[in-house]
Structure formats: C-alpha cells, structure tokens
Amino acid sequence: MGSPRLKALELGEAERVALEALAMRRRTAQGLALRARIVLACAETGSPRLVGARLAVHPDTVRKWRHRFARHRLDGLRDDPRPGAPRKIGDERIEAVISRTLESLPADGTHWSSRGMAKASGLSTATVQRIWRAFGLQPHRVETFKLSTDPDFVAKVRDVVGLYIAPPDRALILCVDEKSQIQALDRTQPLLPMRPGQVERRSHDYKRHGTTSLFAALDVATGRVIGKCFARHRAAEFRRFLDEVEAHVPSDVDVHLVMDNYATHKAPTVRNWLVKRPHWHVHHTPTSASWLNQVERFFALLTDRQLRRGAHRSLASLHEAITAFIDQHNADPKPFRWTKSADDIRASIERFCHRVAPETGDQRTSGPGH
C-alpha cells in the first residue's frame, strides 16, 4: 500500500519571501537552498514523489524537510547543533586574549609569545594559538613599510605607471638604477652540499674580497637587461653607463628613462649629457618609492638566485657571476607585467592610511596588568 497523499503546505507571505530569498541567493549554502526549494515545491503539491522527481532528490528527503518545516517553520531548515562537548571558553575570555594581544605588551619583551599569553591569561598554549589563528593575529611577525612624503607623489605615479600601461609609440622605456656595494664574499670553511636528510650547510662567518656596483637598465617591453659593473657609483660611472646604454638602443626612437631621485642621476655631467639628446626623456619615481621602478624586481631576482648563496673569492669571480646571470636572463627574457593603475595604487595607499591612522600614536602599554 502506498503512503497516503499529503496536503500542500500552507505558507505565510513572509515565509514565502524568506524561502525564495534562501533558494535564489548565490551565497546561501547549497544544502539550505535545496531545503528551501523543497518546502516551496511542497506548497504547490502534496506528493513527495513529484517534488523529489522535480528536484532530483529522494522522496524520503522531501518528507524529512517537509515535516521539519511543519513543526519548526523556518528554524527547522537549519542544521541541528552538532554533537560534542560544549565550549568551555566563553566569548569574554576570548575577547580578553585578543584585547591583551593588541593593546598591551609583556613586561619582559617587545611582543607576546603563545606561552607568555597562556600564562598571563590562564589558558593553555594550544588554546591561545587557536584564538590567534582564528583572528589572524601573529605577534611574532613584523613587516616593514615606508610611505612616500613626496609632494608630487600622485603626479609621478601617474607619469611612470602611464608609461608601463600605455607606452608611447616608437618609444623605448628603460628602468634604470644601480645596486651598489655588492660584496664579494667567501665562507671561511668549505661548503657542505645538500644530501638526503640534510640541507646545505655553510659557515656563518665569511671573508670579504671587495665590493662592486651594478648599473642596470631594464627594457620594460622585452625584459632584456643592459648591465655593467663599476668599482664606484658616482656620477662619472653613471655617465659612462649611459654611454653603454646608448650603444645598445636604436637611435631613431625616443628613450624614456625611469629612475629615482638619487643625486648621481641629477649631477651636472649627467644633465649635460641628457640635454644633448632631446629624444631622451627622464621620469623620476617619487621619493621612498623604489617599488615603482621595475629594475628593482630584477635586482631581487639577482640577489635571490645568485648573490645571497654565492661564494666569490675575488671581484673578478663576482663580476663573472653577475655577467653570466644577466646573459642567462637575456637568453630567454620575460617582461614583468604591471597590473595596477595609478588610481588603484592611490586607493590602496589611502585604505592603508585609514586603517593604520588610529595606531600611529602607538598607545600600547607594557605590563600584564594593563
């Protein structure tokens, strides 16, 4: 014998609006959205089989949520509390841990550790770690920042970013800078190479064999780099490097140089050299905004892949390593793709300033009693 036919559910106007909202909202959990659709369908027909066929669910599932809704209405569509031990730490204690982490300092240090906070708050270390993880707190970490105070910051950003995103026709855009004081370092004892179960090892101390400065110009369009090492990084060396760049670029195109406000770049000998070449144009980045110069990204690659872990017993060895890296880079160059517009950069800095403005006074106090 088949199950008796049920009557269609009766819904109030407010209930129907709420169910339709749950069923149609994209951010609603899909399980909850399906339950809302089941109830709405049951309001049209009393047959669980018809509803199940329409929504591709089993009739027993239709009966379950129909009965839950009939007993508890909208609240019946929510999941029941999951089994398990009740939470022992209340919201007040969690708030106290967060407030103490953000607004105070330990008496014996500059930042809280999970063990120190556990002792001060009377909780376990694992509990403090879970609270910090849930709220994205990492007292052990610190990052650096520097906001530009250049009064022409916005104009310079628009100028430089405009070159990156919409370069002029028949123009060459070169990002120019120097990486100064590169040290030729050699470890005091032989390196122990990596092997299974052991990372590479090296002595913590080193011997210095002199320094060099790398002048580099990055072609924004192709990613190719023109580089040359000099013993010093004065205006005379930069002037000679410009000669090197000129020898590598076509003479029938405009050349746009993106560089910072370093005094070397503004010396009379450099200015006179540029005046004699009216098709060369200079675009200065704002002060304290070296991140706007794409050649800095190349310097970061050079440091990470060649310099930081390299061992060089002489300046000649260091020069060879830098030249080899540049040659390898130019064999298969890949330009960096600039994605942020000037308006995006300005909006990002404004958001940062608004977010940190209440904290610039550093009103935190030390000691567990505050």
mmCIF file of N, CA, C and O in Angstrom, residues 228-274:
data_model
loop_
_atom_site.group_PDB
_atom_site.id
_atom_site.type_symbol
_atom_site.label_atom_id
_atom_site.label_comp_id
_atom_site.label_asym_id
_atom_site.label_seq_id
_atom_site.Cartn_x
_atom_site.Cartn_y
_atom_site.Cartn_z
ATOM 1 N N LYS A 228 76.253 46.671 -16.275
ATOM 2 C CA LYS A 228 77.701 46.836 -16.258
ATOM 3 C C LYS A 228 78.139 47.136 -14.826
ATOM 4 O O LYS A 228 77.501 47.924 -14.122
ATOM 5 N N CYS A 229 79.219 46.507 -14.401
ATOM 6 C CA CYS A 229 79.744 46.701 -13.046
ATOM 7 C C CYS A 229 80.836 47.768 -13.038
ATOM 8 O O CYS A 229 81.663 47.830 -13.957
ATOM 9 N N PHE A 230 80.837 48.578 -11.996
ATOM 10 C CA PHE A 230 81.845 49.606 -11.797
ATOM 11 C C PHE A 230 82.350 49.520 -10.360
ATOM 12 O O PHE A 230 81.623 49.081 -9.454
ATOM 13 N N ALA A 231 83.573 49.988 -10.167
ATOM 14 C CA ALA A 231 84.155 49.939 -8.825
ATOM 15 C C ALA A 231 83.458 50.917 -7.880
ATOM 16 O O ALA A 231 83.377 50.676 -6.672
ATOM 17 N N ARG A 232 82.930 52.026 -8.434
ATOM 18 C CA ARG A 232 82.255 53.018 -7.603
ATOM 19 C C ARG A 232 80.927 53.384 -8.259
ATOM 20 O O ARG A 232 80.659 52.994 -9.411
ATOM 21 N N HIS A 233 80.106 54.142 -7.543
ATOM 22 C CA HIS A 233 78.807 54.511 -8.113
ATOM 23 C C HIS A 233 78.613 56.025 -8.026
ATOM 24 O O HIS A 233 77.658 56.539 -7.467
ATOM 25 N N ARG A 234 79.523 56.743 -8.631
ATOM 26 C CA ARG A 234 79.468 58.198 -8.694
ATOM 27 C C ARG A 234 78.792 58.636 -9.996
ATOM 28 O O ARG A 234 78.413 57.809 -10.839
ATOM 29 N N ALA A 235 78.649 59.945 -10.163
ATOM 30 C CA ALA A 235 78.063 60.480 -11.381
ATOM 31 C C ALA A 235 78.906 60.118 -12.597
ATOM 32 O O ALA A 235 78.373 59.885 -13.696
ATOM 33 N N ALA A 236 80.238 60.053 -12.432
ATOM 34 C CA ALA A 236 81.112 59.711 -13.563
ATOM 35 C C ALA A 236 80.810 58.315 -14.072
ATOM 36 O O ALA A 236 80.762 58.068 -15.294
ATOM 37 N N GLU A 237 80.614 57.369 -13.138
ATOM 38 C CA GLU A 237 80.308 55.997 -13.552
ATOM 39 C C GLU A 237 78.914 55.924 -14.191
ATOM 40 O O GLU A 237 78.709 55.202 -15.173
ATOM 41 N N PHE A 238 77.969 56.664 -13.641
ATOM 42 C CA PHE A 238 76.628 56.641 -14.232
ATOM 43 C C PHE A 238 76.645 57.246 -15.625
ATOM 44 O O PHE A 238 75.959 56.749 -16.526
ATOM 45 N N ARG A 239 77.430 58.266 -15.815
ATOM 46 C CA ARG A 239 77.571 58.878 -17.149
ATOM 47 C C ARG A 239 78.158 57.876 -18.127
ATOM 48 O O ARG A 239 77.689 57.776 -19.278
ATOM 49 N N ARG A 240 79.133 57.118 -17.717
ATOM 50 C CA ARG A 240 79.707 56.095 -18.594
ATOM 51 C C ARG A 240 78.699 54.982 -18.874
ATOM 52 O O ARG A 240 78.659 54.426 -19.971
ATOM 53 N N PHE A 241 77.870 54.678 -17.894
ATOM 54 C CA PHE A 241 76.854 53.650 -18.114
ATOM 55 C C PHE A 241 75.819 54.116 -19.139
ATOM 56 O O PHE A 241 75.337 53.319 -19.957
ATOM 57 N N LEU A 242 75.483 55.409 -19.115
ATOM 58 C CA LEU A 242 74.553 55.920 -20.122
ATOM 59 C C LEU A 242 75.127 55.760 -21.524
ATOM 60 O O LEU A 242 74.388 55.486 -22.491
ATOM 61 N N ASP A 243 76.440 55.933 -21.661
ATOM 62 C CA ASP A 243 77.072 55.666 -22.961
ATOM 63 C C ASP A 243 76.873 54.206 -23.364
ATOM 64 O O ASP A 243 76.626 53.888 -24.535
ATOM 65 N N GLU A 244 77.014 53.320 -22.389
ATOM 66 C CA GLU A 244 76.819 51.888 -22.658
ATOM 67 C C GLU A 244 75.387 51.611 -23.096
ATOM 68 O O GLU A 244 75.147 50.845 -24.039
ATOM 69 N N VAL A 245 74.419 52.242 -22.444
ATOM 70 C CA VAL A 245 73.016 52.053 -22.819
ATOM 71 C C VAL A 245 72.769 52.595 -24.215
ATOM 72 O O VAL A 245 72.111 51.945 -25.043
ATOM 73 N N GLU A 246 73.298 53.782 -24.499
ATOM 74 C CA GLU A 246 73.081 54.388 -25.814
ATOM 75 C C GLU A 246 73.618 53.506 -26.934
ATOM 76 O O GLU A 246 73.043 53.451 -28.028
ATOM 77 N N ALA A 247 74.707 52.797 -26.673
ATOM 78 C CA ALA A 247 75.291 51.924 -27.704
ATOM 79 C C ALA A 247 74.408 50.708 -27.987
ATOM 80 O O ALA A 247 74.570 50.072 -29.032
ATOM 81 N N HIS A 248 73.475 50.391 -27.079
ATOM 82 C CA HIS A 248 72.652 49.194 -27.241
ATOM 83 C C HIS A 248 71.223 49.499 -27.700
ATOM 84 O O HIS A 248 70.438 48.571 -27.905
ATOM 85 N N VAL A 249 70.853 50.770 -27.837
ATOM 86 C CA VAL A 249 69.471 51.094 -28.204
ATOM 87 C C VAL A 249 69.453 51.747 -29.577
ATOM 88 O O VAL A 249 70.432 52.375 -29.994
ATOM 89 N N PRO A 250 68.349 51.606 -30.324
ATOM 90 C CA PRO A 250 68.253 52.254 -31.638
ATOM 91 C C PRO A 250 68.315 53.773 -31.500
ATOM 92 O O PRO A 250 67.871 54.353 -30.507
ATOM 93 N N SER A 251 68.826 54.408 -32.511
ATOM 94 C CA SER A 251 68.992 55.864 -32.458
ATOM 95 C C SER A 251 67.771 56.616 -32.978
ATOM 96 O O SER A 251 67.706 57.844 -32.851
ATOM 97 N N ASP A 252 66.809 55.897 -33.569
ATOM 98 C CA ASP A 252 65.665 56.575 -34.187
ATOM 99 C C ASP A 252 64.393 56.460 -33.352
ATOM 100 O O ASP A 252 63.286 56.631 -33.865
ATOM 101 N N VAL A 253 64.512 56.155 -32.062
ATOM 102 C CA VAL A 253 63.334 56.065 -31.205
ATOM 103 C C VAL A 253 63.536 56.960 -29.986
ATOM 104 O O VAL A 253 64.670 57.275 -29.603
ATOM 105 N N ASP A 254 62.434 57.371 -29.404
ATOM 106 C CA ASP A 254 62.506 58.108 -28.147
ATOM 107 C C ASP A 254 62.825 57.127 -27.020
ATOM 108 O O ASP A 254 62.301 56.018 -26.971
ATOM 109 N N VAL A 255 63.674 57.574 -26.117
ATOM 110 C CA VAL A 255 64.070 56.747 -24.977
ATOM 111 C C VAL A 255 63.549 57.409 -23.705
ATOM 112 O O VAL A 255 63.852 58.581 -23.439
ATOM 113 N N HIS A 256 62.774 56.657 -22.935
ATOM 114 C CA HIS A 256 62.225 57.153 -21.678
ATOM 115 C C HIS A 256 62.920 56.425 -20.528
ATOM 116 O O HIS A 256 62.848 55.191 -20.427
ATOM 117 N N LEU A 257 63.605 57.183 -19.682
ATOM 118 C CA LEU A 257 64.328 56.618 -18.542
ATOM 119 C C LEU A 257 63.502 56.789 -17.275
ATOM 120 O O LEU A 257 63.121 57.909 -16.921
ATOM 121 N N VAL A 258 63.222 55.679 -16.601
ATOM 122 C CA VAL A 258 62.551 55.713 -15.302
ATOM 123 C C VAL A 258 63.629 55.489 -14.244
ATOM 124 O O VAL A 258 64.275 54.443 -14.219
ATOM 125 N N MET A 259 63.837 56.464 -13.369
ATOM 126 C CA MET A 259 64.863 56.325 -12.338
ATOM 127 C C MET A 259 64.490 57.166 -11.126
ATOM 128 O O MET A 259 63.580 58.009 -11.182
ATOM 129 N N ASP A 260 65.196 56.932 -10.018
ATOM 130 C CA ASP A 260 64.859 57.608 -8.770
ATOM 131 C C ASP A 260 65.556 58.963 -8.679
ATOM 132 O O ASP A 260 66.189 59.423 -9.630
ATOM 133 N N ASN A 261 65.441 59.586 -7.499
ATOM 134 C CA ASN A 261 65.952 60.949 -7.307
ATOM 135 C C ASN A 261 67.356 60.976 -6.710
ATOM 136 O O ASN A 261 67.756 61.973 -6.112
ATOM 137 N N TYR A 262 68.108 59.906 -6.862
ATOM 138 C CA TYR A 262 69.457 59.835 -6.313
ATOM 139 C C TYR A 262 70.309 60.955 -6.915
ATOM 140 O O TYR A 262 70.199 61.279 -8.106
ATOM 141 N N ALA A 263 71.153 61.552 -6.071
ATOM 142 C CA ALA A 263 71.930 62.711 -6.523
ATOM 143 C C ALA A 263 72.787 62.404 -7.744
ATOM 144 O O ALA A 263 73.016 63.267 -8.594
ATOM 145 N N THR A 264 73.266 61.158 -7.848
ATOM 146 C CA THR A 264 74.078 60.777 -9.004
ATOM 147 C C THR A 264 73.337 61.002 -10.307
ATOM 148 O O THR A 264 73.935 61.376 -11.329
ATOM 149 N N HIS A 265 72.016 60.783 -10.300
ATOM 150 C CA HIS A 265 71.228 60.893 -11.529
ATOM 151 C C HIS A 265 70.952 62.340 -11.908
ATOM 152 O O HIS A 265 70.469 62.613 -13.011
ATOM 153 N N LYS A 266 71.239 63.285 -10.986
ATOM 154 C CA LYS A 266 70.952 64.690 -11.262
ATOM 155 C C LYS A 266 72.212 65.539 -11.340
ATOM 156 O O LYS A 266 72.136 66.769 -11.393
ATOM 157 N N ALA A 267 73.366 64.906 -11.342
ATOM 158 C CA ALA A 267 74.628 65.640 -11.378
ATOM 159 C C ALA A 267 74.756 66.420 -12.691
ATOM 160 O O ALA A 267 74.178 66.044 -13.713
ATOM 161 N N PRO A 268 75.503 67.531 -12.683
ATOM 162 C CA PRO A 268 75.646 68.348 -13.897
ATOM 163 C C PRO A 268 76.140 67.565 -15.103
ATOM 164 O O PRO A 268 75.663 67.789 -16.227
ATOM 165 N N THR A 269 77.106 66.660 -14.885
ATOM 166 C CA THR A 269 77.612 65.908 -16.035
ATOM 167 C C THR A 269 76.535 65.032 -16.654
ATOM 168 O O THR A 269 76.498 64.849 -17.875
ATOM 169 N N VAL A 270 75.610 64.520 -15.848
ATOM 170 C CA VAL A 270 74.506 63.705 -16.367
ATOM 171 C C VAL A 270 73.477 64.593 -17.056
ATOM 172 O O VAL A 270 72.978 64.268 -18.139
ATOM 173 N N ARG A 271 73.145 65.728 -16.425
ATOM 174 C CA ARG A 271 72.171 66.639 -17.026
ATOM 175 C C ARG A 271 72.668 67.147 -18.383
ATOM 176 O O ARG A 271 71.902 67.235 -19.349
ATOM 177 N N ASN A 272 73.956 67.487 -18.471
ATOM 178 C CA ASN A 272 74.503 67.968 -19.746
ATOM 179 C C ASN A 272 74.437 66.880 -20.808
ATOM 180 O O ASN A 272 74.174 67.162 -21.989
ATOM 181 N N TRP A 273 74.678 65.650 -20.399
ATOM 182 C CA TRP A 273 74.617 64.531 -21.353
ATOM 183 C C TRP A 273 73.197 64.376 -21.888
ATOM 184 O O TRP A 273 72.998 64.157 -23.093
ATOM 185 N N LEU A 274 72.213 64.525 -21.024
ATOM 186 C CA LEU A 274 70.815 64.366 -21.440
ATOM 187 C C LEU A 274 70.339 65.540 -22.278
ATOM 188 O O LEU A 274 69.544 65.360 -23.221
#
